[in-house]
Amino acid sequence: MGNQVHKTDEKLSALEINIKSIEPQKEKFKTLFDLGCCFLCCYRIVGIIPPFEALPIFKDFTETHYQQIFGETRNSKLTTTSNSCCLACLNLLKTENLEKSLLQLIKKKGYQNIDSFGLSITIPPSIILREHCLSLYVSLEPSNIIPIKKILKFTVFQKSKLESALKVPQVEFDQACLSLKIGWNYPNDSQEMSKIETLLPSSKLKRKRKSFKTRLRLQAKENKILNQKLFKQQLKEKDTEKEIEKENENKKENENEKEKEKGKEKEKEEEEKEKDKDKDKDKEEEKEKENMEIENEKKENEKEKEKEREKQIKLEDDFLGNIDPEKQLYGSSCIQNTLKGITKNELGQLCPIPPQPVKDETNIIIFPISKPIYIFGRYLKMSRNIPNAPWYIKGERKGNYSVEEFVSKQLTNLFSGTHSGFVSSGREDIDVRMLGTGRPFILEIIGPKIYKKLISLEEQKQIIDQILQNSEGLVTVKDLGIVDKSHRKKTIKGEGKSKGYRCVVWCKCNFNKQLFTQKLQQLTKNTNGTLLLKQKTPVRVLHRRNLTVRQRAIYEIKIVEQINDNFVVIDLITQGGTYVKEFICGDFGRTNPSFSQIVGCKSEIVQLDVISVN
Amino acid sequence: MEPKSTAERIYKKEIYDQQYVLIHPNNIALIGITEEHPIIKENLEINSISFEVNGINRLKNNVKGIKKKGGQFFQVNDTICELKCSNQKTYKIISPIKGKLIEINELIISNHNLIKQDNYDTGFISIVQKTMEISTKRRRKNKKNQKQTKN
């Protein structure tokens, strides 16, 4: 008995709370409720924050509650059928059993050992239209509407509920281990928004949004193409005029003049273009280098941000493709701003006021994105026939194997990811072996499902055995470990340090050790034993690099063994970025000083191995 | 037993009437003179080299960027430079291929004898980037694509 009294007391007190909060706008509340909005939406559109202590009532709303609040019986004509849903929120505020669906998804896809999760919610844009139309219908200001996301956070996506169900804390979307994108599929969305999309500015499309820089770049490209075409047209006109004039005169004398004039015109225009560009770049190289380094860092940071944005846009496309592939998404603030400038009469011609009832057909869609894992290691290559990365010539693949594929397959299978990205600090040619310490690399696994903090020794052994089997003993891996994202930059930048090589050299004349060491000492008197080089870009690389002079240093040259009068084995320790093959053969005289100059005759490199990468 | 030099292993040699062209698979070529040129056969001394041809100075060739913009174009049989020898004859050096001039050998300017002594290695004359030849079918395709992007 006592318990029942308490329950009824609680219910009445909740109703009283509701009655008190409705009082300032009671009539408008009633009209909205009779049209077919749910209780919470009526609070939202009127502009009053609903009392959250009284929320559980709205599930079993009966006519007695209606009478107690408004003092009237419900008008049966205006009631809606049970199949239809709320006009304003399309039953989003009534989603139930969200935790079950989340847990089912996690089981189905096979995620394990998750640390944290994060949410991001997207609303179908026709809801904003409907709110706006309803508030205009009731002659209220649409800027007073409470947005639907605020209420969703307290009712459906309550933090404590989700955390207790998933047993894992909730974190921001960008930093979470498993981030979930949630959306709703409303099938009539494109129809309702079709007439207003023409008024929305196309520069604010969410899906096709490009950064300011890319827009400038594309504009400049178009302008260039237009200018080039105009330029060519002008040239043609000039040529035709000249031909007509000179056909009447003697032809032989004028043909020579024509060629000269054409050549001069082209060169003048090219020089003018260069002058316009050279004005900004007339500085010394040493001063430029410092500025270039700072600028390069900024450019790298910006490039990384753009890449991440592109990745997100790709993932969003996959997500939105499930909803409606032909839909164009606009942000809510953009739609609100455009609707401000339209009067009620104009809106009435575009879409119905008040909005029409719809069946309850919206579905919830959940799209999971998992955080990538970064693995550090060092690889060794014992063959002279395997390239670093897959090699394509004119669309066709040359060779069947590559170091990248051997290493990345096994590791992605461990974490069951979709694909991976391979980055190493420097590369080597196809006919050069990588021995000794190994070259450091970082592997980024995208879309992993199994999370770990360590790679145990047994797993390392298994991976190494499998890689050796697949590659027939030619590629191995060392020192594996899981790292943060910040290590990626360090490995790429670590190319400026020293490297060790061993090479077999052939000389045309007889090689004399004493003469060689004497000459070396003469050249390195002032610099404590290091040889300073000046290298122009070698001819084998000129098609994809600038023509510049590079200053490099060689820290040590040791003669290990003299096999013959003509064959010698040498150890080198050099600065990162030197072209070793060109140092030894001279590259048609474009590296000074070179090994062949020190010895006094031609020398060629026969074999090369990389021994240490520091 | 001598291993082959890099020039013999990798580069393709083409001989055009007392001049050679060494082409690398990446379409960059070196131009120089062979042993049948009278400068080497008759052992003439070179007094001076002039790089001004038809009003263009070959030494003022500035090349920028990966695509080598600003280089001077060569058609077939354009002169690169003129060598004035001790027997008061001038020999022209022409480019037998179409392409863009990237660089002229700087070692020649100070030491004229390198052209005789080491004509295949350090005595080359210029580096030229060869223009790729497009077949007529491809040219028509490219024109069609350009017209479509216009519209």
Coordinates of C-alpha atoms in Angstrom, one line a residue, chain A residues 224 229 267 270 274 278 506 536 539-547 567 588-590 602 604-606, chain B residues 2-3 5-6 11 24 26 28 30 56 64-66 68 70 102-103 106-107 120-122 124 127 150:
Chain A
K224 CA 46.9 28.2 -67.4
K229 CA 45.2 28.0 -75.8
E267 CA 62.8 32.3 -76.7
E270 CA 60.2 31.9 -72.5
E274 CA 61.4 33.1 -66.5
D278 CA 63.0 34.7 -61.2
W506 CA 87.8 -2.7 -60.4
K536 CA 75.8 17.1 -59.6
V539 CA 72.4 11.1 -65.3
R540 CA 70.5 8.0 -64.3
V541 CA 68.3 10.0 -62.0
L542 CA 68.0 13.3 -63.9
H543 CA 64.6 12.6 -65.3
R544 CA 63.0 12.9 -61.9
R545 CA 65.2 15.2 -59.9
N546 CA 66.3 18.8 -60.2
L547 CA 69.7 19.8 -61.6
F567 CA 90.3 -5.8 -57.8
F588 CA 81.4 11.6 -66.7
G589 CA 83.4 14.0 -64.6
R590 CA 80.5 15.5 -62.7
K602 CA 89.2 4.6 -64.5
E604 CA 84.1 0.8 -61.9
I605 CA 82.0 -0.6 -59.1
V606 CA 81.2 -4.3 -59.4
Chain B
E2 CA 87.5 -6.7 -67.7
P3 CA 84.0 -5.9 -66.5
S5 CA 81.8 0.0 -67.9
T6 CA 78.5 1.5 -67.1
Y11 CA 73.6 3.1 -72.4
H24 CA 69.9 6.0 -71.2
N26 CA 65.2 7.3 -69.1
I28 CA 68.5 11.4 -71.5
L30 CA 75.0 12.4 -74.2
I56 CA 71.6 32.3 -79.1
K64 CA 64.4 24.7 -63.5
G65 CA 62.5 22.0 -61.9
I66 CA 61.9 18.4 -62.5
K68 CA 63.5 21.1 -66.9
G70 CA 63.4 26.9 -69.8
I102 CA 69.9 20.5 -70.1
E103 CA 73.6 21.1 -69.7
E106 CA 81.9 22.7 -68.1
L107 CA 85.2 20.8 -68.1
Y120 CA 83.6 8.9 -74.4
D121 CA 83.9 9.7 -70.8
T122 CA 84.8 13.2 -69.5
F124 CA 81.3 14.7 -73.9
I127 CA 73.4 16.5 -72.2
K150 CA 36.9 22.3 -73.0

